[in-house]
Every structure is written in C-alpha cells, then in structure tokens.
Amino acid sequence: MTKKFSIVIFLFAAISVQSQSVSELIDLGKGYIHKTENIDTNYVYQFPPRFSFALTSKLQMVGFFAYSDFKMFDVIPASSVSYLGESLYKKVGFEVGYGGTSFGYDVEIGRHSAEKRRALSFGMQNLRWGGRISYFGIKNYIISDVTVGEPGDEYYIEELEKSTGLGNLRNLSLDGYWVFNHRRFAYTATNVMNVVQKHTSGSIMLTSRFMWSDLDTKEDMTGLFESYSAIQFAIGGGYSANIVLWNRDEVNNDDRTVRNLTFNITVIPVLSLVNYMETRAYALDINFADSTETQTLKKSDVWCYPSPNIMGSTALSLTWGRFYFTTQLVVNMFYFTSSNAVNKGKFDAPNIHIEGYDGDVITDLQIYGILYNWTLSGKLFYRF
C-alpha cells in the first residue's frame, strides 16, 4: 500500500511540474502577444490583440528543375532534364490567428495542379522581428528529357519520358526577419491584421532562410539522376516600404472606425552561405558477352560555395474597421549547381561501364537546379 501511495504521489508531483511548465510557456506566449510595441503613434497604429479568422484564395506554382550537362565517350555532348512541379491552379484555405501569431492551411478546388498536394504554415510576427515555418509536398509525375548528340548527327537521340509512378517533391523552409525602423515602419501591416501604417515609411531589413528540399522519382528513369536533395541557409538585406494611399484614424477610441489603404514593396537579395547538394542514382555495368546489366545505387554529396538568390514581394491591403483584405505577390527563386562545389572530387557521379571499353562512358558532368515558388494570394480577415 505504501509503495502504491508513493507511486501516486510521484506521478502527481510529476504532473504538477509538467502543468507548471506548460503554464509558464502559456504565460510567456501571452506576454509576447500582449506586449505593447515601442512605436511612434504618429506613424503606426496597433490594434489590441484579438482573434482573427481569414478566408484565403491563392494562385500558386511551385516546382523543381534539375539539369545535367555531360559528355559521352569524351566527345559526344549530352544533357538530361528532370522536372516535377504543379500547374497553375486555384487554391482556397483558411488562416486563424491571435495578434501577430497565425496558422494557415489550404486545399485545391476544381481541377488539381498535381496528383497530391499539401501545405501548412505557422508564423509569429511583430514590428521588430518575426518568423514563419512553411511546408509543402507535391506528388506528381516526373518528366525526364535526355538528349545525346546534336540534331543531324547519326547517333542523335532525344527521349522524353514520363514516370509510371508518382515522384515526391518536399520542401521545408524557416524564414526570419529583423526590421531596423520598427518604430515608424509596420512591416506586418500588409500581412496580418494587427497594425496599420498611418503615414508612408520604410526600413532596411535583414532576413534569413533555412530551406530543405528533396525530389525523389521513386523509380529508375532514363534521366541521369533519380533523386536530388538540397540544403541551403541564406541571409540577406534589403528594403521594404509601405506607401499609404489613404488613412483615417480611429474616432472616439473605437478601432472599428479605422480606414486604411496601404501598398508595400519589398526586395531582398540574399546570399546562400550554406549550400549542400546530394544526388542519388544508379550506375550501370553492361556486359555484352553474356548480355547482362548490373545496377548499383550510388550517392554523392558535396558542399558548394556561397551563391546569390533573391526574395521579393509586393502587397496591397485595405483595413475597414474589423474587416481586413490583403492581396500579395511573393516570388522566391533558389539555385544550386555542382560547378560551384568546394571539392569537386567528392562529386561521385553515376556512370555507365561497358565491358571492353576502358574508362567511364559519362564525363565532364555538371548539375544545375532551380527550386521556384511564386504565389498570388488574397485574404479576407475578420477580427473578433
């Protein structure tokens, strides 16, 4: 009995400690959300934190291109292109938030842009700094195009192939920003419904992004590589400006009387300081004597030198009391290339070996890749 009682006391104490930890985290979160910003009230109006709900509509296109240039038998030029992406179709969803914290989810309506698609995001933003984590996954057919030789050559080959199974493109990104002129510039004024820019202002910004992306064909295709992975960490600086087209301040301390129309433009060049690329493919050994082929899975991973990329957006928002509408265009283009590898000797490319031929069939291999994501979105918020 004493043993059982001791166990009960121990469990109760453990639960109490955990409950206290959770309560502390909740209090910390409340303190962050309810914290009054140090702002110039002549330029920025901050709404009291309230729950908000938004219906969202998006035109979005994301995808992954991978290019391979190489030679066969040291003299014949050849190339391979693999692509997985989505067509441009409409998506709808919702976003819920409290103050500068928000969670979003969207689904497609009508004709689908890919066989399977999912996207989630969560963000915390204030006037000084903010962050957002986003994930999207696409399952669709992969298109592979292989060209050997030049048109007119007797050995010229061009083969376009569509995968029989679904390839899988996954992307996880973590974005953060820091605003210098946070007292007079409300970067979130055209993103979430918690502040209003009363007079035109702008600021230099710092931003960072961690991004992981992976393209897996799930099968052996004609293309040189079967899958690619890339990890990038980028930092950069740029400028963001809010141009106030119309503003009417609150009347009698009633935030339902606020009226505002603001246009934002943001351009931020970034430098990818961390560039890691991994490829997976099959090496093929052909023996004509006994008509056999042997495939061996090979993996290559290299670190690359820093490379430039760009992030940019433009937005227009309308605040009408507790209603808020914003439309935003976001463009992200991230590149990677094997020619920028720190140690090209570690780039263990897949190859073809033919019995009786000394050396590799494939030589002078270089890889280029592009991950793109552009979105035109509209959100209609109501603040409770």
Coordinates of N, CA and C in Angstrom, one line a residue, residues 60-222:
Q60 N -1.0 29.7 -57.2 CA 0.4 29.3 -56.7 C 1.0 28.3 -57.7
M61 N 2.3 28.4 -57.9 CA 3.0 27.5 -58.7 C 4.4 27.2 -58.1
V62 N 4.7 26.0 -57.8 CA 6.0 25.6 -57.2 C 6.5 24.4 -58.1
G63 N 7.8 24.3 -58.1 CA 8.4 23.2 -58.9 C 9.9 23.1 -58.7
F64 N 10.5 22.1 -59.3 CA 11.9 21.8 -59.1 C 12.4 21.3 -60.5
F65 N 13.4 22.1 -61.1 CA 14.1 21.7 -62.3 C 15.5 21.2 -61.9
A66 N 15.9 20.2 -62.6 CA 17.3 19.7 -62.4 C 17.9 19.5 -63.8
Y67 N 19.0 20.1 -64.1 CA 19.6 20.0 -65.4 C 21.0 19.3 -65.2
S68 N 21.3 18.4 -66.2 CA 22.6 17.8 -66.2 C 23.2 17.9 -67.6
D69 N 24.4 18.5 -67.6 CA 25.2 18.5 -68.9 C 26.4 17.6 -68.7
F70 N 26.7 16.8 -69.8 CA 27.8 15.9 -69.7 C 28.3 15.5 -71.1
K71 N 29.3 14.7 -71.2 CA 29.8 14.1 -72.5 C 29.8 12.6 -72.4
M72 N 29.6 12.0 -73.5 CA 29.6 10.5 -73.6 C 30.8 10.2 -74.5
F73 N 31.6 9.2 -74.0 CA 32.8 8.8 -74.6 C 33.8 10.0 -74.9
D74 N 33.7 11.0 -74.0 CA 34.6 12.1 -74.0 C 34.4 13.1 -75.1
V75 N 33.5 12.8 -76.1 CA 33.3 13.7 -77.3 C 31.9 14.0 -77.6
I76 N 31.0 13.2 -77.3 CA 29.6 13.4 -77.7 C 28.8 14.2 -76.6
P77 N 28.4 15.4 -76.9 CA 27.6 16.2 -75.9 C 26.3 15.6 -75.6
A78 N 25.9 15.7 -74.4 CA 24.6 15.2 -73.9 C 24.0 16.0 -72.8
S79 N 22.8 15.9 -72.5 CA 22.1 16.6 -71.4 C 20.9 15.8 -71.0
S80 N 20.5 16.1 -69.7 CA 19.3 15.4 -69.2 C 18.6 16.5 -68.3
V81 N 17.3 16.5 -68.4 CA 16.5 17.4 -67.6 C 15.4 16.6 -66.9
S82 N 15.3 16.8 -65.6 CA 14.2 16.2 -64.8 C 13.3 17.4 -64.2
Y83 N 12.0 17.2 -64.2 CA 11.2 18.2 -63.7 C 10.0 17.6 -63.0
L84 N 9.7 18.2 -61.8 CA 8.5 17.8 -61.1 C 7.9 19.2 -60.5
G85 N 6.7 19.4 -60.8 CA 6.0 20.6 -60.4 C 4.5 20.5 -60.5
E86 N 3.9 21.7 -60.4 CA 2.5 21.7 -60.5 C 2.0 22.8 -61.5
S87 N 0.9 22.6 -62.1 CA 0.3 23.6 -63.0 C -0.3 24.7 -62.1
L88 N -0.6 25.8 -62.8 CA -1.2 26.9 -62.1 C -2.7 26.7 -61.9
Y89 N -3.1 26.5 -60.7 CA -4.5 26.3 -60.4 C -4.8 27.0 -59.1
K90 N -6.1 27.1 -58.8 CA -6.5 27.9 -57.7 C -6.6 27.1 -56.4
K91 N -6.3 27.7 -55.3 CA -6.4 27.0 -54.0 C -7.1 27.9 -53.1
V92 N -7.9 27.3 -52.2 CA -8.6 28.0 -51.1 C -8.2 27.5 -49.8
G93 N -8.3 28.3 -48.8 CA -8.0 27.8 -47.4 C -8.4 28.8 -46.4
F94 N -7.8 28.6 -45.2 CA -8.2 29.5 -44.1 C -6.9 29.8 -43.3
E95 N -7.0 30.9 -42.5 CA -5.9 31.3 -41.6 C -6.5 31.8 -40.3
V96 N -6.1 31.3 -39.2 CA -6.6 31.7 -37.9 C -5.4 32.3 -37.2
G97 N -5.7 33.3 -36.4 CA -4.6 34.0 -35.6 C -5.1 34.7 -34.4
Y98 N -4.1 35.1 -33.6 CA -4.3 35.9 -32.5 C -3.2 36.9 -32.4
G99 N -3.4 38.2 -32.5 CA -2.4 39.2 -32.6 C -1.5 38.9 -33.8
G100 N -0.2 38.8 -33.6 CA 0.7 38.5 -34.7 C 1.0 37.1 -34.9
T101 N 0.3 36.2 -34.3 CA 0.5 34.7 -34.4 C -0.6 34.1 -35.3
S102 N -0.2 33.3 -36.3 CA -1.2 32.8 -37.2 C -0.8 31.4 -37.7
F103 N -1.8 30.6 -38.1 CA -1.7 29.3 -38.7 C -2.5 29.2 -39.9
G104 N -2.0 28.7 -41.0 CA -2.7 28.6 -42.2 C -2.7 27.2 -42.9
Y105 N -3.7 26.9 -43.6 CA -3.8 25.6 -44.4 C -4.6 25.9 -45.6
D106 N -4.2 25.3 -46.7 CA -5.0 25.4 -47.9 C -5.2 24.1 -48.7
V107 N -6.2 24.1 -49.5 CA -6.5 22.9 -50.3 C -6.9 23.4 -51.7
E108 N -6.9 22.5 -52.7 CA -7.3 22.9 -54.0 C -8.8 22.7 -54.3
I109 N -9.3 23.5 -55.2 CA -10.7 23.3 -55.6 C -10.7 23.1 -57.1
G110 N -11.7 22.4 -57.6 CA -11.7 22.1 -59.1 C -10.6 21.2 -59.5
R111 N -10.1 21.5 -60.7 CA -9.0 20.7 -61.3 C -7.7 20.8 -60.5
H112 N -7.1 19.7 -60.2 CA -5.9 19.7 -59.3 C -4.7 20.0 -60.1
S113 N -3.7 20.7 -59.4 CA -2.5 21.1 -60.1 C -1.5 19.9 -60.0
A114 N -1.7 19.0 -59.1 CA -0.8 17.8 -59.0 C -1.7 16.7 -58.5
E115 N -1.1 15.4 -58.6 CA -1.9 14.3 -58.1 C -2.2 14.4 -56.6
K116 N -1.2 14.8 -55.8 CA -1.4 15.0 -54.4 C -0.6 16.3 -54.0
R117 N -1.2 17.0 -53.1 CA -0.6 18.3 -52.6 C -1.0 18.6 -51.2
R118 N -0.1 19.1 -50.4 CA -0.4 19.5 -49.0 C 0.5 20.7 -48.7
A119 N 0.0 21.6 -47.9 CA 0.8 22.8 -47.5 C 0.3 23.3 -46.1
L120 N 1.3 23.6 -45.2 CA 1.0 24.1 -43.9 C 2.0 25.2 -43.6
S121 N 1.5 26.1 -42.7 CA 2.4 27.2 -42.3 C 2.0 27.7 -40.9
F122 N 3.0 28.2 -40.2 CA 2.8 28.7 -38.9 C 3.8 29.9 -38.7
G123 N 3.3 31.0 -38.2 CA 4.2 32.2 -38.1 C 3.9 33.0 -36.8
M124 N 5.0 33.7 -36.4 CA 4.9 34.7 -35.3 C 5.6 35.9 -35.7
Q125 N 4.8 37.1 -35.7 CA 5.4 38.3 -36.2 C 5.1 39.5 -35.3
N126 N 6.0 40.4 -35.2 CA 5.7 41.7 -34.6 C 6.5 42.7 -35.4
L127 N 6.5 44.0 -34.9 CA 7.0 45.0 -35.7 C 8.5 45.0 -35.8
R128 N 9.2 44.3 -34.9 CA 10.7 44.3 -34.9 C 11.2 43.1 -35.5
W129 N 10.6 41.9 -35.2 CA 11.1 40.7 -35.8 C 10.0 39.7 -36.0
G130 N 10.3 38.6 -36.7 CA 9.2 37.6 -36.9 C 9.8 36.4 -37.6
G131 N 9.0 35.3 -37.6 CA 9.5 34.1 -38.2 C 8.3 33.3 -38.7
R132 N 8.5 32.5 -39.7 CA 7.5 31.6 -40.2 C 8.1 30.3 -40.7
I133 N 7.4 29.2 -40.4 CA 7.8 27.9 -40.9 C 6.8 27.4 -41.8
S134 N 7.2 26.9 -43.0 CA 6.3 26.5 -44.0 C 6.7 25.2 -44.6
Y135 N 5.7 24.4 -44.9 CA 6.0 23.1 -45.6 C 5.0 22.8 -46.7
F136 N 5.5 22.3 -47.8 CA 4.6 21.9 -48.9 C 5.2 20.6 -49.5
G137 N 4.3 19.7 -49.9 CA 4.7 18.5 -50.5 C 3.8 18.3 -51.8
I138 N 4.4 17.8 -52.8 CA 3.7 17.5 -54.1 C 4.1 16.2 -54.6
K139 N 3.1 15.4 -54.9 CA 3.3 14.1 -55.6 C 2.7 14.2 -57.0
N140 N 3.6 14.0 -58.0 CA 3.1 14.2 -59.4 C 4.1 13.4 -60.2
Y141 N 3.7 13.2 -61.5 CA 4.5 12.5 -62.5 C 5.8 13.4 -62.8
I142 N 6.9 12.7 -63.0 CA 8.1 13.4 -63.3 C 8.4 13.3 -64.8
I143 N 8.8 14.4 -65.4 CA 9.1 14.4 -66.8 C 10.6 14.4 -66.9
S144 N 11.2 13.5 -67.7 CA 12.6 13.4 -67.9 C 12.9 13.5 -69.4
D145 N 13.8 14.4 -69.8 CA 14.2 14.6 -71.2 C 15.7 14.4 -71.4
V146 N 16.1 13.4 -72.2 CA 17.5 13.1 -72.4 C 17.8 13.4 -73.8
T147 N 18.9 14.1 -74.1 CA 19.4 14.4 -75.4 C 20.9 14.0 -75.6
V148 N 21.2 13.2 -76.6 CA 22.5 12.8 -76.9 C 22.9 13.2 -78.3
G149 N 24.0 14.0 -78.4 CA 24.5 14.4 -79.7 C 23.8 15.7 -80.2
E150 N 24.1 16.1 -81.4 CA 23.5 17.3 -82.0 C 22.5 16.9 -83.1
P151 N 21.4 17.7 -83.3 CA 20.5 17.3 -84.4 C 21.2 17.2 -85.7
G152 N 21.0 16.1 -86.4 CA 21.6 15.8 -87.7 C 22.7 14.8 -87.6
D153 N 23.2 14.6 -86.3 CA 24.2 13.5 -86.1 C 23.5 12.1 -86.3
E154 N 24.3 11.2 -86.8 CA 23.7 9.9 -87.0 C 23.4 9.2 -85.7
Y155 N 24.1 9.6 -84.6 CA 23.8 9.0 -83.3 C 22.9 9.9 -82.4
Y156 N 22.3 10.9 -83.0 CA 21.4 11.8 -82.3 C 20.2 11.1 -81.7
I157 N 20.0 11.3 -80.4 CA 18.9 10.7 -79.6 C 18.3 11.8 -78.8
E158 N 17.0 11.8 -78.8 CA 16.2 12.6 -77.9 C 15.0 11.8 -77.4
E159 N 15.0 11.6 -76.1 CA 14.0 10.7 -75.5 C 13.3 11.5 -74.3
L160 N 12.0 11.6 -74.5 CA 11.1 12.2 -73.5 C 10.3 11.2 -72.7
E161 N 10.5 11.1 -71.4 CA 9.9 10.1 -70.6 C 9.1 10.6 -69.5
K162 N 7.9 10.0 -69.2 CA 7.1 10.3 -68.1 C 7.1 9.1 -67.1
S163 N 7.3 9.4 -65.9 CA 7.4 8.4 -64.9 C 6.1 7.6 -64.8
T164 N 6.2 6.3 -64.5 CA 5.0 5.5 -64.3 C 4.4 5.7 -63.0
G165 N 5.3 5.9 -62.0 CA 4.8 6.2 -60.6 C 4.9 7.7 -60.3
L166 N 4.5 8.0 -59.1 CA 4.5 9.4 -58.7 C 5.8 9.8 -58.0
G167 N 6.4 10.8 -58.5 CA 7.6 11.4 -57.8 C 7.1 12.2 -56.6
N168 N 8.0 12.5 -55.7 CA 7.7 13.2 -54.5 C 8.6 14.4 -54.3
L169 N 8.0 15.6 -54.3 CA 8.8 16.8 -54.0 C 8.4 17.4 -52.7
R170 N 9.3 17.5 -51.8 CA 9.1 18.0 -50.4 C 10.0 19.3 -50.2
N171 N 9.4 20.2 -49.5 CA 10.2 21.4 -49.2 C 9.8 21.9 -47.8
L172 N 10.8 22.2 -47.0 CA 10.6 22.8 -45.6 C 11.4 24.0 -45.5
S173 N 10.8 25.2 -45.2 CA 11.6 26.4 -45.1 C 11.2 27.1 -43.7
L174 N 12.3 27.8 -43.2 CA 12.1 28.5 -42.0 C 12.7 29.9 -42.3
D175 N 11.8 30.9 -42.2 CA 12.1 32.3 -42.5 C 12.1 33.2 -41.3
G176 N 13.0 34.1 -41.3 CA 13.0 35.1 -40.2 C 13.4 36.5 -40.7
Y177 N 13.0 37.5 -40.0 CA 13.4 38.9 -40.4 C 13.6 39.8 -39.2
W178 N 14.3 40.9 -39.5 CA 14.6 41.9 -38.5 C 14.4 43.3 -39.1
V179 N 13.6 44.1 -38.5 CA 13.3 45.5 -39.1 C 14.0 46.5 -38.2
F180 N 14.8 47.4 -38.8 CA 15.5 48.4 -38.1 C 14.6 49.6 -37.7
N181 N 13.9 50.1 -38.6 CA 13.0 51.2 -38.3 C 11.6 50.8 -37.8
H182 N 11.6 49.9 -36.8 CA 10.3 49.3 -36.3 C 9.4 50.3 -35.6
R183 N 9.9 51.5 -35.2 CA 9.1 52.4 -34.5 C 8.1 53.1 -35.5
R184 N 8.6 53.3 -36.7 CA 7.8 54.1 -37.7 C 7.3 53.2 -38.9
F185 N 7.9 52.0 -39.0 CA 7.5 51.2 -40.1 C 6.9 49.9 -39.7
A186 N 5.7 49.6 -40.2 CA 5.0 48.4 -39.8 C 5.0 47.4 -40.9
Y187 N 6.0 46.5 -40.9 CA 6.2 45.5 -41.9 C 5.0 44.6 -42.1
T188 N 4.4 44.3 -40.9 CA 3.3 43.4 -41.0 C 1.9 44.0 -41.4
A189 N 1.9 45.3 -41.7 CA 0.7 46.0 -42.0 C 0.0 45.4 -43.2
T190 N 0.7 44.8 -44.1 CA 0.1 44.2 -45.3 C 0.1 42.7 -45.3
N191 N 0.4 42.1 -44.1 CA 0.5 40.7 -43.9 C -0.6 40.1 -43.0
V192 N -0.7 40.7 -41.8 CA -1.6 40.2 -40.8 C -2.4 41.4 -40.3
M193 N -3.5 41.1 -39.6 CA -4.4 42.2 -39.2 C -4.1 42.6 -37.7
N194 N -3.0 43.3 -37.5 CA -2.7 43.7 -36.1 C -2.2 45.1 -36.0
V195 N -1.7 45.7 -37.2 CA -1.3 47.1 -37.2 C -1.7 47.8 -38.5
V196 N -1.6 49.1 -38.4 CA -1.9 49.9 -39.6 C -0.8 51.0 -39.7
Q197 N -0.4 51.1 -41.0 CA 0.6 52.2 -41.3 C -0.1 53.4 -41.6
K198 N 0.0 54.5 -40.7 CA -0.7 55.7 -40.9 C -0.1 56.7 -41.9
H199 N 1.2 56.7 -42.0 CA 1.9 57.6 -42.9 C 3.0 56.7 -43.6
T200 N 3.3 57.1 -44.8 CA 4.3 56.4 -45.6 C 5.7 56.3 -44.9
S201 N 6.2 55.1 -44.9 CA 7.5 54.9 -44.2 C 8.2 53.6 -44.8
G202 N 9.4 53.4 -44.5 CA 10.2 52.2 -44.9 C 11.3 51.9 -44.0
S203 N 12.0 50.8 -44.3 CA 13.1 50.4 -43.4 C 14.0 49.4 -44.1
I204 N 15.3 49.5 -43.8 CA 16.2 48.5 -44.1 C 15.9 47.2 -43.3
M205 N 16.0 46.1 -43.9 CA 15.6 44.8 -43.3 C 16.8 43.8 -43.4
L206 N 16.9 42.9 -42.4 CA 17.7 41.7 -42.5 C 16.8 40.5 -42.6
T207 N 17.1 39.5 -43.3 CA 16.3 38.3 -43.4 C 17.2 37.1 -43.5
S208 N 16.7 36.0 -43.1 CA 17.4 34.7 -43.2 C 16.4 33.6 -43.6
R209 N 16.9 32.6 -44.2 CA 16.1 31.4 -44.6 C 16.9 30.2 -44.5
F210 N 16.3 29.2 -43.9 CA 16.8 27.8 -43.9 C 15.8 27.0 -44.8
M211 N 16.4 26.3 -45.8 CA 15.5 25.6 -46.7 C 16.1 24.2 -47.0
W212 N 15.2 23.2 -46.9 CA 15.5 21.8 -47.3 C 14.5 21.4 -48.3
S213 N 15.0 20.8 -49.4 CA 14.2 20.4 -50.5 C 14.7 19.0 -51.0
D214 N 13.7 18.2 -51.4 CA 14.1 16.8 -51.9 C 13.1 16.4 -53.0
L215 N 13.7 16.0 -54.1 CA 13.0 15.4 -55.2 C 13.4 14.0 -55.4
D216 N 12.4 13.1 -55.3 CA 12.6 11.7 -55.4 C 11.7 11.1 -56.5
T217 N 12.3 10.5 -57.5 CA 11.4 9.9 -58.6 C 10.8 8.6 -58.2
K218 N 11.4 7.9 -57.2 CA 10.8 6.6 -56.7 C 11.0 5.5 -57.7
E219 N 11.8 5.7 -58.8 CA 12.0 4.7 -59.8 C 13.2 5.0 -60.6
D220 N 13.7 4.0 -61.4 CA 14.9 4.2 -62.3 C 14.3 4.7 -63.6
M221 N 14.7 5.9 -63.9 CA 14.2 6.5 -65.2 C 15.4 6.7 -66.1
T222 N 15.1 7.1 -67.4 CA 16.1 7.4 -68.4 C 17.0 8.5 -67.9

